[in-house]
PDB file of C-alpha atoms in Angstrom:
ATOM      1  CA  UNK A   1       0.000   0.000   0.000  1.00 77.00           C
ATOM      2  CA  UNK A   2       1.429   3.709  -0.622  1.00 90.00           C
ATOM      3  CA  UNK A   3       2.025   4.142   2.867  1.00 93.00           C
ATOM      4  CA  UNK A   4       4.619   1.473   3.111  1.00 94.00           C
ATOM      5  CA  UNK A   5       5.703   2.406  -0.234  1.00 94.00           C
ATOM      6  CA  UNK A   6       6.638   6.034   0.685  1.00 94.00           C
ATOM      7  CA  UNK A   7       5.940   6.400   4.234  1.00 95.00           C
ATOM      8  CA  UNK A   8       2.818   7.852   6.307  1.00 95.00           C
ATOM      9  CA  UNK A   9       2.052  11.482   5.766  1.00 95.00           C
ATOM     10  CA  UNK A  10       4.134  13.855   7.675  1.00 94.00           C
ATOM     11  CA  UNK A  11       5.344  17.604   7.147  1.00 91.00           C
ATOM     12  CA  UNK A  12       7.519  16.304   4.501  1.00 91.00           C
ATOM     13  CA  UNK A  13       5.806  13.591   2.620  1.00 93.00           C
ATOM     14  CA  UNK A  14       2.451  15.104   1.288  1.00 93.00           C
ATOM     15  CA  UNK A  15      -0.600  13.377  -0.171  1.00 93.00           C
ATOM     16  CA  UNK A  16      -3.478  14.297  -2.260  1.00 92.00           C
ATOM     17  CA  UNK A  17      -5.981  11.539  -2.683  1.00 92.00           C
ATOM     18  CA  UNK A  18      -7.708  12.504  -5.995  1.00 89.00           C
ATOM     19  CA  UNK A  19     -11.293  11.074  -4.897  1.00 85.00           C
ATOM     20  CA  UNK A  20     -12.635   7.276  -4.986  1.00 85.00           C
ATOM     21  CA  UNK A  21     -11.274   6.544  -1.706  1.00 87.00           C
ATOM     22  CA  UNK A  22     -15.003   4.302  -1.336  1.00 88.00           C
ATOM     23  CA  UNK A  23     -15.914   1.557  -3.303  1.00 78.00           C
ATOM     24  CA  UNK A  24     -12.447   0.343  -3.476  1.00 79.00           C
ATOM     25  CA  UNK A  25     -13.026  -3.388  -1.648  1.00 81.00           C
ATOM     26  CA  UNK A  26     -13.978  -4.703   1.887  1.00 86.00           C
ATOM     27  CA  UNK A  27     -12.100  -2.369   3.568  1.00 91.00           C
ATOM     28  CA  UNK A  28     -12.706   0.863   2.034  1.00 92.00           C
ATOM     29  CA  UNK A  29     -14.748   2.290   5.169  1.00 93.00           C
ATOM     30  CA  UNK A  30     -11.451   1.544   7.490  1.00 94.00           C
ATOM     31  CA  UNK A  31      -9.361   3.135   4.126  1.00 92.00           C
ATOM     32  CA  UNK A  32     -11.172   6.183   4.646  1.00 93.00           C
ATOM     33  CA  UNK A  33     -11.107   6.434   8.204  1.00 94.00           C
ATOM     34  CA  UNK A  34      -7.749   5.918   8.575  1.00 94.00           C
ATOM     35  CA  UNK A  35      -7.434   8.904   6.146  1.00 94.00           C
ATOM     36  CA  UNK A  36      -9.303  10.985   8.163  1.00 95.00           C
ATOM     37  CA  UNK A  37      -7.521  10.283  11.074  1.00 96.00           C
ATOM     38  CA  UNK A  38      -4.330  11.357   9.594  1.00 96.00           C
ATOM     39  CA  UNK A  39      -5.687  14.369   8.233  1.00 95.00           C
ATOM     40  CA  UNK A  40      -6.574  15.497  11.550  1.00 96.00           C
ATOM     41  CA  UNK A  41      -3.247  14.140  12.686  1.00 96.00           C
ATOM     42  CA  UNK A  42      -1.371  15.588   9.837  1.00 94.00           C
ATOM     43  CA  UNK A  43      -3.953  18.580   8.707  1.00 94.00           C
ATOM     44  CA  UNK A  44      -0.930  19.939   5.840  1.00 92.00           C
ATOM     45  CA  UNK A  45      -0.096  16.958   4.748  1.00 93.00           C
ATOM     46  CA  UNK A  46      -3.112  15.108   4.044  1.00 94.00           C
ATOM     47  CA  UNK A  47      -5.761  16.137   1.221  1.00 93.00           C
ATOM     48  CA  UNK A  48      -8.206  14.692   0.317  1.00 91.00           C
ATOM     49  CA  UNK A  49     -10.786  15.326  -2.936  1.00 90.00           C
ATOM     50  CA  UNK A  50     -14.159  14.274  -3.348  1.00 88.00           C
ATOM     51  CA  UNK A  51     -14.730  11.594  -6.845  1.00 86.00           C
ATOM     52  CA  UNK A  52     -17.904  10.203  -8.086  1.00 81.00           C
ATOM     53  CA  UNK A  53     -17.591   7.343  -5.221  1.00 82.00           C
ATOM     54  CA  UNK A  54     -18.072   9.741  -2.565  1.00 85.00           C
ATOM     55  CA  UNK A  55     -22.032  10.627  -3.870  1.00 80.00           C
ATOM     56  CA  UNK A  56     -24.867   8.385  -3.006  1.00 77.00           C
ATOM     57  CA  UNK A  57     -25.594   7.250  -6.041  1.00 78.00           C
ATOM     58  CA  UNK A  58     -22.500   5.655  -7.112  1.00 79.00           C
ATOM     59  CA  UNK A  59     -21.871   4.124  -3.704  1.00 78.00           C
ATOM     60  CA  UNK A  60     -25.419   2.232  -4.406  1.00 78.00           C
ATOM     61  CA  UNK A  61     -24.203   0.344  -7.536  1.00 80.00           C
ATOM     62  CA  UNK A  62     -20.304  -0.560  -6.439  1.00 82.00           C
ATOM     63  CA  UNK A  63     -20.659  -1.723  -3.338  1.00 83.00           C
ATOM     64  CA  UNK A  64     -19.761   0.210  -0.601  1.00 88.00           C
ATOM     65  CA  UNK A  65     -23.536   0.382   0.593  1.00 89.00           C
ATOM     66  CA  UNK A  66     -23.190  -3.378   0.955  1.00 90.00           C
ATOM     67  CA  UNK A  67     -20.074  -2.820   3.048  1.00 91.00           C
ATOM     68  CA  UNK A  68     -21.761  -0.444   5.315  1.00 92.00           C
ATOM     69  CA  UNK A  69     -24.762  -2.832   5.519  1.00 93.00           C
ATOM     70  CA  UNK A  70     -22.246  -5.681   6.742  1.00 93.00           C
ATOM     71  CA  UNK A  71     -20.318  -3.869   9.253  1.00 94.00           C
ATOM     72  CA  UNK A  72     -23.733  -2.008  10.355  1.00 94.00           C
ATOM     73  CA  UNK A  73     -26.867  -4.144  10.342  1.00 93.00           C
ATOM     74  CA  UNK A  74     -28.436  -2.369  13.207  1.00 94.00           C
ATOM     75  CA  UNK A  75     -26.929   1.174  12.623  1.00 94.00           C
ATOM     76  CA  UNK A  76     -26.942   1.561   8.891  1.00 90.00           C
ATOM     77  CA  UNK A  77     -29.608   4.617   8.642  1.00 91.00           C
ATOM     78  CA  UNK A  78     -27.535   6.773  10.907  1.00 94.00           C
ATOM     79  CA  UNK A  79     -24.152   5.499   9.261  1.00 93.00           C
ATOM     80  CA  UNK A  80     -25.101   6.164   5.559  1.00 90.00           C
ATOM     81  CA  UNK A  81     -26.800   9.490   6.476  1.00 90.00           C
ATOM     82  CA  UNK A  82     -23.745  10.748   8.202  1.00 92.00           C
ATOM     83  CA  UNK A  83     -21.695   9.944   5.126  1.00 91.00           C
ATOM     84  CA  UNK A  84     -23.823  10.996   2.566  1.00 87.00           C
ATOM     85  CA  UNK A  85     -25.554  13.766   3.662  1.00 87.00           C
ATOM     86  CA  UNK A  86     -22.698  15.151   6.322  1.00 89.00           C
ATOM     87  CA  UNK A  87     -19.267  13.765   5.395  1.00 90.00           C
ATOM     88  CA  UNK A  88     -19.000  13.516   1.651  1.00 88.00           C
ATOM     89  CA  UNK A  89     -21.118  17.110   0.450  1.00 86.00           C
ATOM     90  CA  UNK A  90     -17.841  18.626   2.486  1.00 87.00           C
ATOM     91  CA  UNK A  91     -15.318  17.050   0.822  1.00 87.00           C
ATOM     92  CA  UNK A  92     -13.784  19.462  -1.764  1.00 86.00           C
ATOM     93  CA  UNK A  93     -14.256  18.167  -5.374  1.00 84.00           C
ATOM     94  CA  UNK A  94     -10.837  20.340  -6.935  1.00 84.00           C
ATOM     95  CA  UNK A  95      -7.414  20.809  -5.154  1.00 87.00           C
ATOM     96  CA  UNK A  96      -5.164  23.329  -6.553  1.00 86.00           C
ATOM     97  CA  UNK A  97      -0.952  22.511  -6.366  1.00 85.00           C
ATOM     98  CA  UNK A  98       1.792  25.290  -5.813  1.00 83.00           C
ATOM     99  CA  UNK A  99       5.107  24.427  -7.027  1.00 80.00           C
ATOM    100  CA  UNK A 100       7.488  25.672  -4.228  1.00 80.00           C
ATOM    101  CA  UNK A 101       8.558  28.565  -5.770  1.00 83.00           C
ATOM    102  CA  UNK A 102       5.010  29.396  -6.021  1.00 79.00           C
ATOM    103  CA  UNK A 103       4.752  30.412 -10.203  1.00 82.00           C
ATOM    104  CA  UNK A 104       3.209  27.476 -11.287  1.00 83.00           C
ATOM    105  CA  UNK A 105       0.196  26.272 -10.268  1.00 83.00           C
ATOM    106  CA  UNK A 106      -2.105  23.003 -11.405  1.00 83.00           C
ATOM    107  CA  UNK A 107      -5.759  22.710 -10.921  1.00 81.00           C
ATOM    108  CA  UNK A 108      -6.329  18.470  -9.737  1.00 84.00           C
ATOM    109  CA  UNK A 109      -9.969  17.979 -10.392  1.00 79.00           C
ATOM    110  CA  UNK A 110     -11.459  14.417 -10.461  1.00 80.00           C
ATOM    111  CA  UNK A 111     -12.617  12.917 -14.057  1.00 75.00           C
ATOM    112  CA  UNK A 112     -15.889  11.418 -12.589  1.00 70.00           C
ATOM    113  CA  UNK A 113     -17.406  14.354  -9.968  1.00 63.00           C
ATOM    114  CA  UNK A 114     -21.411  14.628 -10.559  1.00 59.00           C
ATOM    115  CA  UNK A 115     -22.122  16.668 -13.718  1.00 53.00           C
ATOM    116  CA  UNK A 116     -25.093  18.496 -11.715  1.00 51.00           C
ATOM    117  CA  UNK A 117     -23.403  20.520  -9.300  1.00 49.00           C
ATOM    118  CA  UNK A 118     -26.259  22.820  -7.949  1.00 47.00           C
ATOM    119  CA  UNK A 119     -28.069  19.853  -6.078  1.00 47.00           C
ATOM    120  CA  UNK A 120     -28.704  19.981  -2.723  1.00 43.00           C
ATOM    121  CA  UNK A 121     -27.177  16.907  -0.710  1.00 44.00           C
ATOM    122  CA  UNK A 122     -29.705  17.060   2.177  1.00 42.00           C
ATOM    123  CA  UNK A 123     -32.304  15.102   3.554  1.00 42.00           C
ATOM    124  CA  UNK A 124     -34.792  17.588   3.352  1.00 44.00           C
ATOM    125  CA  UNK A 125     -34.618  18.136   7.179  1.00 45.00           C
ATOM    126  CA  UNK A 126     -33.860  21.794   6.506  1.00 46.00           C
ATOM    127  CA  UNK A 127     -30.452  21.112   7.116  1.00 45.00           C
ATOM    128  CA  UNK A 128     -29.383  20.642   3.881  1.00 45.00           C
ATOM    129  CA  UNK A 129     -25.345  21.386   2.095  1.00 44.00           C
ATOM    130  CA  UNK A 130     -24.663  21.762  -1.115  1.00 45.00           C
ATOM    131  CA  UNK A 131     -23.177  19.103  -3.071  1.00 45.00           C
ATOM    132  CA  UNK A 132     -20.173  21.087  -3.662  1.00 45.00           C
ATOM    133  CA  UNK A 133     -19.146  24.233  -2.334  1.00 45.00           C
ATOM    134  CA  UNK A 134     -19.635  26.371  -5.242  1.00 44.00           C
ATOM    135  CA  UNK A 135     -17.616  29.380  -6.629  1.00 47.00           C
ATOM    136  CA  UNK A 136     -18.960  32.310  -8.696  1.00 48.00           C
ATOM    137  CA  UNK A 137     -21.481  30.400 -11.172  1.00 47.00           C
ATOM    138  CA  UNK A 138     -20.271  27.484 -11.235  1.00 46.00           C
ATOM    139  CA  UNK A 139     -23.127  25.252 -11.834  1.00 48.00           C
ATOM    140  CA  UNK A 140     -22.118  22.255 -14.302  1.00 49.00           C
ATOM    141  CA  UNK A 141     -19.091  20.547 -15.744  1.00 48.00           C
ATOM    142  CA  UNK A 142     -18.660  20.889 -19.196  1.00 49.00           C
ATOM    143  CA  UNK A 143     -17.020  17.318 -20.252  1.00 46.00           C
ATOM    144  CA  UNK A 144     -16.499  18.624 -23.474  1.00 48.00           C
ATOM    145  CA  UNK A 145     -13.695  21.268 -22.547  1.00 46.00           C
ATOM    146  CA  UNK A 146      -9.459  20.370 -22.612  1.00 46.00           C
ATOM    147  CA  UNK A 147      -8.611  18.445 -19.341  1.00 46.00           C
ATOM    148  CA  UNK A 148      -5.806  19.903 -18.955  1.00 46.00           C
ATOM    149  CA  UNK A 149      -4.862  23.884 -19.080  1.00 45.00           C
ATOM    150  CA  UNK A 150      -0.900  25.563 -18.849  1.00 47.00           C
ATOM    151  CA  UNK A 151      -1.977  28.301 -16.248  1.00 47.00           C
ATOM    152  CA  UNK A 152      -0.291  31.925 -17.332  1.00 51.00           C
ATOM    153  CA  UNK A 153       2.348  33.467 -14.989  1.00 52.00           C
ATOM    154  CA  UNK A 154       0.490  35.326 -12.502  1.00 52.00           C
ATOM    155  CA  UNK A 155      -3.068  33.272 -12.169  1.00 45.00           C
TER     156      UNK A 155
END
């Protein structure tokens, strides 16, 4: 696994994990609880973005409902509502990189985030978030644009 690959995150070894952390095998809730728990351990060194996994309806088809539903027979209500309606909407979809001398800069958003961006993740309790955290107008992903973009000097 990366960690024993390159080490555990630390203020010198920095990860960005580009979204799908769910939906990933048997062990994908423990996966993404231990990389919460070294974000909070490790708040500058761990990032995390949010993928097409981490929305309700893709965990339904792969599998990670099914997870939750074995690990949580008796508590699965309050377990998937936490994730999908508290946990997940806060999860940043894009993650933009600095080089260190700070004049180049790369956006890092995932390929599969939910076209439909202005939907409300709530359960209609009147406490609902937004899906994403939205900027400006920002309202839908056009698939159709270049995927990747040289940045000029100075944005």
């Amino acid at each position: 696994w990366i960690f024993f690959k390159y080490g555990p995150p630390s203020e010198k070894n920095w990860y960005l994990f580009n979204g799908d952390i769910v939906d990933r095998g048997s062990y994908a809730l423990e996966i993404l609880l231990l990389l919460f728990a070294y974000k909070r351990d490790c708040p500058e060194a761990v990032h995390i973005t949010r993928g097409n996994h981490e929305d309700s309806s893709c965990i339904l088809h792969y599998g990670f409902r099914s997870e939750l539903e074995s690990k949580f027979p008796e508590q699965l209500s309050a377990v998937w509502n936490t994730l999908t309606v508290t946990v997940f909407p806060r999860i940043p979809i894009a993650a933009i990189l600095q080089d260190q001398s700070e004049k180049r800069k790369i956006g890092v958003l995932h390929g599969g985030v939910p076209v439909n961006l202005s939907k409300s993740a709530g359960a209609g309790n009147g406490d609902e978030v937004p899906a994403v955290k939205l900027i400006g107008g920002l309202t839908r992903v056009n698939r159709r644009r270049q995927t990747f973009q040289q940045l000029e000097e100075g944005d």
